[in-house]
Short mmCIF file of C-alpha atoms in Angstrom, two decimals:
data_model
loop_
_atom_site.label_atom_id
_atom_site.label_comp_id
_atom_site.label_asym_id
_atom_site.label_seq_id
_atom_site.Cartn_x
_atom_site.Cartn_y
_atom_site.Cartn_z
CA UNK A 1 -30.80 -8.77 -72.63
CA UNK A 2 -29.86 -8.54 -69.10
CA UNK A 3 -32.06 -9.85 -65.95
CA UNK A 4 -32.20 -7.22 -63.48
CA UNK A 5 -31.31 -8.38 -59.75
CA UNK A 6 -33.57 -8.87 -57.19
CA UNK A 7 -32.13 -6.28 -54.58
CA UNK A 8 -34.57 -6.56 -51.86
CA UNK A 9 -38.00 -7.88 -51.31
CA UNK A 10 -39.96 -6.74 -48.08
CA UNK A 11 -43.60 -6.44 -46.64
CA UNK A 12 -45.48 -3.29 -46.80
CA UNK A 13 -45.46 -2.00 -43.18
CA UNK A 14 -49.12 -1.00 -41.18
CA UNK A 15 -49.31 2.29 -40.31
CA UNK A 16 -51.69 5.24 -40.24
CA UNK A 17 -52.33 8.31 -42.28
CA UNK A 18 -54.60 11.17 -42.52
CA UNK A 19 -57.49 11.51 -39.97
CA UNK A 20 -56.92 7.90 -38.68
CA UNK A 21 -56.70 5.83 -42.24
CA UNK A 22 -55.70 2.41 -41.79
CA UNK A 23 -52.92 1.48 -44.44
CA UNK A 24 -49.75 -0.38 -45.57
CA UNK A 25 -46.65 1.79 -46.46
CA UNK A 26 -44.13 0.09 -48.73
CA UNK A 27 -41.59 2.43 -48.94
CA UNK A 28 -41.37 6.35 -47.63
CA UNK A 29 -40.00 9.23 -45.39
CA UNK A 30 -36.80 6.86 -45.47
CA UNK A 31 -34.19 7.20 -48.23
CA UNK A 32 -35.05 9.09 -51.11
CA UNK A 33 -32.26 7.80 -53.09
CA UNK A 34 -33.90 4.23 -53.20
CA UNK A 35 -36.17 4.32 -56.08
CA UNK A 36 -35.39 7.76 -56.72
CA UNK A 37 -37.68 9.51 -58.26
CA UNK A 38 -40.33 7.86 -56.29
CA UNK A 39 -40.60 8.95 -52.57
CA UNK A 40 -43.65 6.89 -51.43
CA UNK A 41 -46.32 4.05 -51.85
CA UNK A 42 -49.07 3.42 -50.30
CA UNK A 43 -51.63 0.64 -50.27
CA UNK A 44 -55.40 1.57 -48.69
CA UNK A 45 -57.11 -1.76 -48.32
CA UNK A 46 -59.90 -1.93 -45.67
CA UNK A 47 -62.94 -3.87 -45.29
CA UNK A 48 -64.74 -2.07 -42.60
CA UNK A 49 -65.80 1.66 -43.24
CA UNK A 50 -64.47 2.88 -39.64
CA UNK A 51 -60.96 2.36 -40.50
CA UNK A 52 -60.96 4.66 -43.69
CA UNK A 53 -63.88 7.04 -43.57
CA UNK A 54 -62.36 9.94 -41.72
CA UNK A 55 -59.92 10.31 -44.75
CA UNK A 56 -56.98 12.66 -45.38
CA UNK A 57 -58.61 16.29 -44.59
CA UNK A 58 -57.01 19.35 -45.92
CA UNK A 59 -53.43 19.36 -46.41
CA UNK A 60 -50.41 21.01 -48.61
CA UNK A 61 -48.35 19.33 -51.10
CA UNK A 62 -45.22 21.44 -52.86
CA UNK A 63 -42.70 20.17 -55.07
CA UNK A 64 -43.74 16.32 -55.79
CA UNK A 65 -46.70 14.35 -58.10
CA UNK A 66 -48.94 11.76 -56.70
CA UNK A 67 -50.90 9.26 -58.59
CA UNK A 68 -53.71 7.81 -56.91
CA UNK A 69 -55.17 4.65 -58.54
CA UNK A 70 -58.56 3.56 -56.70
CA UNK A 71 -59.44 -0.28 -57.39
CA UNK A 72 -62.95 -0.82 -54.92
CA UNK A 73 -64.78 2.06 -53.68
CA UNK A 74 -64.27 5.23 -54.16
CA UNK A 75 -62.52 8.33 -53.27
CA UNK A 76 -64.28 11.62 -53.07
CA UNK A 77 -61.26 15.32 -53.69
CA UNK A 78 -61.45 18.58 -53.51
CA UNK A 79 -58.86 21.74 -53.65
CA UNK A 80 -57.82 25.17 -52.93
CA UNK A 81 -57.91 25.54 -56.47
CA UNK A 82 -61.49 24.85 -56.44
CA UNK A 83 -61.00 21.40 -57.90
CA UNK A 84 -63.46 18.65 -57.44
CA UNK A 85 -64.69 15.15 -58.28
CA UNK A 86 -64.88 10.95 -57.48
CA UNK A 87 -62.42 8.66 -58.53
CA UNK A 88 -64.53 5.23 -59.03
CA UNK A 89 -63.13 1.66 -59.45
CA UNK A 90 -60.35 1.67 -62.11
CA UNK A 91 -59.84 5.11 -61.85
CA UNK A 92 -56.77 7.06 -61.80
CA UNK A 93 -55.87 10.96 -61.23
CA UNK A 94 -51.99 12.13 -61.53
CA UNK A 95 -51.93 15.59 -59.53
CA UNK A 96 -49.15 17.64 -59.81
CA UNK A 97 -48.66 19.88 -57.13
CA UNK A 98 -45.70 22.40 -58.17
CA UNK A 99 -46.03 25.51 -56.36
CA UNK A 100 -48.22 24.58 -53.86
CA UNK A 101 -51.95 23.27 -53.16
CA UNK A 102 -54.00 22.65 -50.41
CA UNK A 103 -56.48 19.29 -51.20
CA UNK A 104 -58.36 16.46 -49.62
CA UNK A 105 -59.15 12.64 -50.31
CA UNK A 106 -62.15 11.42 -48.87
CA UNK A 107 -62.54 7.45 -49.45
CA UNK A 108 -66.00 5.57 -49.75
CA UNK A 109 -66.71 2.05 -49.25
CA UNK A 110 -68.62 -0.12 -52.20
CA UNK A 111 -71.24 -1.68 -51.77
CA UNK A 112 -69.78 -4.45 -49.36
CA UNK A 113 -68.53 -1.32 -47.42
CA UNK A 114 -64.71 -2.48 -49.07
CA UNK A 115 -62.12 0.08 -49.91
CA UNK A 116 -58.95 -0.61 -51.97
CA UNK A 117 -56.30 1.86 -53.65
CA UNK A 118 -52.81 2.88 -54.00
CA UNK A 119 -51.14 6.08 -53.92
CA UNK A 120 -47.53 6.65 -55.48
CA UNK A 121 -45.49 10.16 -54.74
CA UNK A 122 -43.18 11.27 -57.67
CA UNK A 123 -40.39 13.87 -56.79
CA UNK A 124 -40.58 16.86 -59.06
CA UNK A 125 -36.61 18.00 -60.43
CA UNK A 126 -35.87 21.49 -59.27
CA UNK A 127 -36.65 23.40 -62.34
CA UNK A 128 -40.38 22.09 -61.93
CA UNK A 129 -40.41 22.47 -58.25
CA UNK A 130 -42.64 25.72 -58.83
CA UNK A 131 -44.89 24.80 -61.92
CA UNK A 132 -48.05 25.62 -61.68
CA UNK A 133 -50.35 22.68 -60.28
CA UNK A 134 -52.56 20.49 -62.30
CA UNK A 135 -54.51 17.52 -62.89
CA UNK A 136 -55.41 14.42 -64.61
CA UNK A 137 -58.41 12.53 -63.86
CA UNK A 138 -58.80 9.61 -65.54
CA UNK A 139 -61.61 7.28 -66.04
CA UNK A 140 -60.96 3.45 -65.93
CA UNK A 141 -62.52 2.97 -69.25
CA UNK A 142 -59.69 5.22 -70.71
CA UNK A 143 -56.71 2.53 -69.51
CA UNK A 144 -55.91 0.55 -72.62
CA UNK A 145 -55.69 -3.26 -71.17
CA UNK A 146 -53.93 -5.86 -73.30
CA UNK A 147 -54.68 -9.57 -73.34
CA UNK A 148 -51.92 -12.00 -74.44
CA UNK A 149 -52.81 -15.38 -75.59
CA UNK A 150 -51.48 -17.29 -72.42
CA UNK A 151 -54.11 -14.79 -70.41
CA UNK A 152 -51.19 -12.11 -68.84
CA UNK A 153 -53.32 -8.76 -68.83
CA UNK A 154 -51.81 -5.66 -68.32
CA UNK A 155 -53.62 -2.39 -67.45
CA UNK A 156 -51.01 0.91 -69.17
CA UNK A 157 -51.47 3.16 -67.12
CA UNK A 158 -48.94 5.21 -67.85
CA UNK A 159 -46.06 4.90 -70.67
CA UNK A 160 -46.07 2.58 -73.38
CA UNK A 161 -46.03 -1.27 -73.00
CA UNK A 162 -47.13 -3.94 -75.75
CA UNK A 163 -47.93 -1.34 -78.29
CA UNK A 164 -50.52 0.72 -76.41
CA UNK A 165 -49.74 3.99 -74.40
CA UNK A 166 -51.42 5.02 -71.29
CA UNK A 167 -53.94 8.32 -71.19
CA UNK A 168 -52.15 9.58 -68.77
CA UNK A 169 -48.85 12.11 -70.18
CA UNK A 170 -46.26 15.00 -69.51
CA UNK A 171 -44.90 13.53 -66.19
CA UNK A 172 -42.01 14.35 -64.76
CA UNK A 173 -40.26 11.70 -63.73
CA UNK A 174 -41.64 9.42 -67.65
CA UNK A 175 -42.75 6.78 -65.32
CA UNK A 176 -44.15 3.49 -66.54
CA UNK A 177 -46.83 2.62 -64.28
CA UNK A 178 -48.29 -0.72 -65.08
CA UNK A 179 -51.13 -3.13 -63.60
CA UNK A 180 -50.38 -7.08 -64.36
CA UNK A 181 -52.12 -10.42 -64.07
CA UNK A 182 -50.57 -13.37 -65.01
CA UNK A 183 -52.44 -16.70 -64.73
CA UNK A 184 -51.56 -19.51 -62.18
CA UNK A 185 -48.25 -21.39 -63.59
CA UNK A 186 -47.76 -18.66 -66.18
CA UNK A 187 -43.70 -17.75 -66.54
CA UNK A 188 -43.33 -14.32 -68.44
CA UNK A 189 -40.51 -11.71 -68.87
CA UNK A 190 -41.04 -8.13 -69.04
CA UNK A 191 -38.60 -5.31 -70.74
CA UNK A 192 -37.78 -2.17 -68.82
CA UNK A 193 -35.69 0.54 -70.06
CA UNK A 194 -32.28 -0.17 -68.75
CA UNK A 195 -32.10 3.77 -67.03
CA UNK A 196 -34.96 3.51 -65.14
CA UNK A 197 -35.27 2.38 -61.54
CA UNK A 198 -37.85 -0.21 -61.02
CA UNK A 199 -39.98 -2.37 -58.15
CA UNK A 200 -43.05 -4.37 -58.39
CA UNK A 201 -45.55 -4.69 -55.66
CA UNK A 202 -47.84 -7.96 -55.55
CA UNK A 203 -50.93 -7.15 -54.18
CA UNK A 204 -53.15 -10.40 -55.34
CA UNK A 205 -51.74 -14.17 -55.61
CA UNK A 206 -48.04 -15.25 -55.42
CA UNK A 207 -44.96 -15.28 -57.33
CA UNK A 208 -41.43 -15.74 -57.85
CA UNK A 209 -39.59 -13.18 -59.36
CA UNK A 210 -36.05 -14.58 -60.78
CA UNK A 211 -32.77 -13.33 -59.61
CA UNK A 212 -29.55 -12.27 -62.21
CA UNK A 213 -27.54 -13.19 -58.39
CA UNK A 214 -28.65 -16.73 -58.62
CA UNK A 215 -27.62 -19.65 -60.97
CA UNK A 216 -30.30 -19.96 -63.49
CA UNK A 217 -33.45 -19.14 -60.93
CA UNK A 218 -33.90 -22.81 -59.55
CA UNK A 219 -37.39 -21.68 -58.07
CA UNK A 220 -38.92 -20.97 -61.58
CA UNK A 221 -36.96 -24.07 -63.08
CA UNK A 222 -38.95 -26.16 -60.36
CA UNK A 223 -42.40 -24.05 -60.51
CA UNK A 224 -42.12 -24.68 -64.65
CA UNK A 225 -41.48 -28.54 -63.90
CA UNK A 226 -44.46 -28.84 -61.93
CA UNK A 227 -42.97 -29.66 -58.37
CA UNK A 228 -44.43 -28.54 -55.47
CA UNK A 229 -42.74 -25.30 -53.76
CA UNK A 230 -42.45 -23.67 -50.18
CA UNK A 231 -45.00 -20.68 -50.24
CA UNK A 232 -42.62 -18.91 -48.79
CA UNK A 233 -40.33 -18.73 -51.61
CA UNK A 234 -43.06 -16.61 -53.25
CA UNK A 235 -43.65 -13.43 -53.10
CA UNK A 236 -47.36 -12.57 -52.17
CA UNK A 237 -49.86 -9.74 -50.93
CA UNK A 238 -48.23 -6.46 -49.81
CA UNK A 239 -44.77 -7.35 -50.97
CA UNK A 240 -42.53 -4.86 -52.76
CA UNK A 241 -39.75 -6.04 -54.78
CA UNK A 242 -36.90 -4.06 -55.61
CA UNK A 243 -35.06 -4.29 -58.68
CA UNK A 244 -31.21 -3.75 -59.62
CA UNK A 245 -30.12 -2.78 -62.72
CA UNK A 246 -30.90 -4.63 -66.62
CA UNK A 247 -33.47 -4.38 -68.83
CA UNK A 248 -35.88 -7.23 -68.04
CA UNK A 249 -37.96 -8.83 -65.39
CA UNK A 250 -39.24 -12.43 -65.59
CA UNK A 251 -41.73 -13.68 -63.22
CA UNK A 252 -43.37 -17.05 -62.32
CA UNK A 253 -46.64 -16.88 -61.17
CA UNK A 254 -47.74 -19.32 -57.82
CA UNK A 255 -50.63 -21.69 -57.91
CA UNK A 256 -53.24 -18.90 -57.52
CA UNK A 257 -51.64 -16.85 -59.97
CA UNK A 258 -50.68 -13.27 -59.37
CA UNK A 259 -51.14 -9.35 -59.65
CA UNK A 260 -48.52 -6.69 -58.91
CA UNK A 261 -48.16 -2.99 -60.32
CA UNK A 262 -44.93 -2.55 -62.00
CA UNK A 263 -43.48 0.77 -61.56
CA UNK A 264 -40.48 2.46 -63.25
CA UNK A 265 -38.92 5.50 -63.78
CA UNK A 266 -35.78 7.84 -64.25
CA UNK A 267 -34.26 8.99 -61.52
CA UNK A 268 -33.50 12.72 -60.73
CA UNK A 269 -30.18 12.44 -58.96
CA UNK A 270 -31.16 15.52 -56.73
CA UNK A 271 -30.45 16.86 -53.51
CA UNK A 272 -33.77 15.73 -51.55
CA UNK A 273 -34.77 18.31 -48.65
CA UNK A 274 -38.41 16.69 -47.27
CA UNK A 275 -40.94 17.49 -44.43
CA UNK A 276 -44.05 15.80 -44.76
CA UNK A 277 -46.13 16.12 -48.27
CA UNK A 278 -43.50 19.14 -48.98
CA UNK A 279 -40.38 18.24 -50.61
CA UNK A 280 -37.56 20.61 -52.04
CA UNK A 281 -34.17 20.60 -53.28
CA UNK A 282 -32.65 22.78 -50.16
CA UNK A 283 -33.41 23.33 -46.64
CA UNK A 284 -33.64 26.97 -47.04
CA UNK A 285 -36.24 26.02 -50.44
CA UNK A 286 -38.66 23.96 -47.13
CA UNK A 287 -37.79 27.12 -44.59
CA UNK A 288 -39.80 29.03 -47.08
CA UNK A 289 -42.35 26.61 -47.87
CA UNK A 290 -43.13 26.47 -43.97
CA UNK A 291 -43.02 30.37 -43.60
CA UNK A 292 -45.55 30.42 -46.89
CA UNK A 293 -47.74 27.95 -45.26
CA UNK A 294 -47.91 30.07 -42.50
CA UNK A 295 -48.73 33.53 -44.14
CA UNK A 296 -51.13 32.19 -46.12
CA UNK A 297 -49.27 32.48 -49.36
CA UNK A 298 -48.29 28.76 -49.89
CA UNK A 299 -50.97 28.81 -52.64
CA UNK A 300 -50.01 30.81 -55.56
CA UNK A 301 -52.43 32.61 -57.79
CA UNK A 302 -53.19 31.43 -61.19
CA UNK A 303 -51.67 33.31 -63.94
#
């Protein structure tokens, strides 16, 4: 076995999407090659209604997947297509563009008026660049969640893990797309296939995530011994963490304990040609898309 390498590890960045949605950005519209074949992740975390109710409005998508994965509230979408439906707490809907589709994503507070989800773009590889789109909506009692006996859950969302698969299939890029919680003090190591790129994000808690650069993680060999450690040797809410090559991951959990997604796939190792939520192989491929956008043709009739 082989630890992977921490290669970077970096807060999500505020910014603001859609008709005025307040939100963290962890990676996106920067170098594709990164975590190629993932382009962008968002996190949507409000607590007052004002800074996420105007919501994304219609827009196009050609040429990439997104997976949206709502954890408080909800998130009302519609499209050209003549789609339609709520994603609830726990919920998760992989939509693959292809061709070209015009949707919205309208969030909703709960009850406390709170709002909380992510949203992960997948690149499509050229020959899929034009599929037809589709969906999969699926409901948070369909996510197989496994319990080990030191209390480490993990939600599979997609791609196998611990012996269960996720509901959610036929994805381009055969991502692994997992939600864990491991209790305060816990240490545990997680496999990953060795060709797949890979990055966690913590979004609850603290931890330290060991290094294959340093001699025999000293943080974790500390954390295990019970010693008291600078919180800012953790990493905690809104932090990604980028991974280098291997084919584990072991992670301490802080006092508090901690929850990240952990996110892999393989990469495409394509030419990337990208304007806003349309991405293509060549610049001549987005020419088209524009020009299509503007005839009113960027939506393609079923067959």
């Amino acid at each position: 076995m082989s630890l992977r390498p921490t290669l970077e590890t970096r807060k999500a960045i505020p910014t603001m999407e859609g008709a005025g949605v307040k939100l963290h950005r962890a990676f996106g519209f920067q170098d594709p090659t990164e975590l190629d074949p993932f382009l962008l992740f968002d996190d949507f975390r409000n607590d007052r209604p004002e800074d996420f109710i105007k919501g994304f409005p219609w827009h196009p998508h050609r040429g990439i997947e997104t997976i949206t994965y709502v954890l408080s509230g909800s998130v009302d979408h519609g499209d050209s297509l003549g789609n339609s439906g709520t994603l609830g707490a726990g919920d998760v809907q992989w939509m693959t563009a292809g061709s070209g589709i015009m949707h919205q994503e309208m969030p909703h507070g709960n009850a406390s008026g709170q709002m909380h989800g992510f949203q992960l773009w997948g690149n499509l590889p050229s020959a899929q660049k034009m599929t037809a789109p589709r969906y999969q909506d699926v409901s948070a009692a369909e996510i197989p969640e496994v319990i080990d006996d030191d209390g480490t859950r993990v939600r599979v969302i997609v791609g196998e893990f611990w012996g269960r698969s996720g509901p959610v299939d036929g994805i381009a890029a055969d991502p692994q797309y997992l939600d864990v919680s491991v209790p305060a003090g816990v240490r545990r190591t997680f496999r990953i296939d060795t060709y797949r790129r890979a990055f966690a994000y913590v979004f609850e808690g603290a931890a330290a995530f060991a290094d294959a650069s340093a001699p025999t993680g000293v943080l974790l060999e500390k954390e295990v011994a019970g010693q008291e450690v600078n919180i800012r040797d953790l990493s905690g809410d809104r932090t990604l963490v980028r991974f280098g090559a291997g084919d584990e991951i072991t992670v301490q959990a802080g006092p508090e304990g901690v929850r990240f997604l952990l996110i892999s796939g393989a990469p495409i190792d394509e030419p990337v040609a990208w304007h806003g939520p349309i991405v293509m192989n060549t610049q001549a491929e987005l020419r088209q898309a524009m020009q299509d956008l503007r005839n009113g043709m960027f939506v393609q009739p079923a067959h």
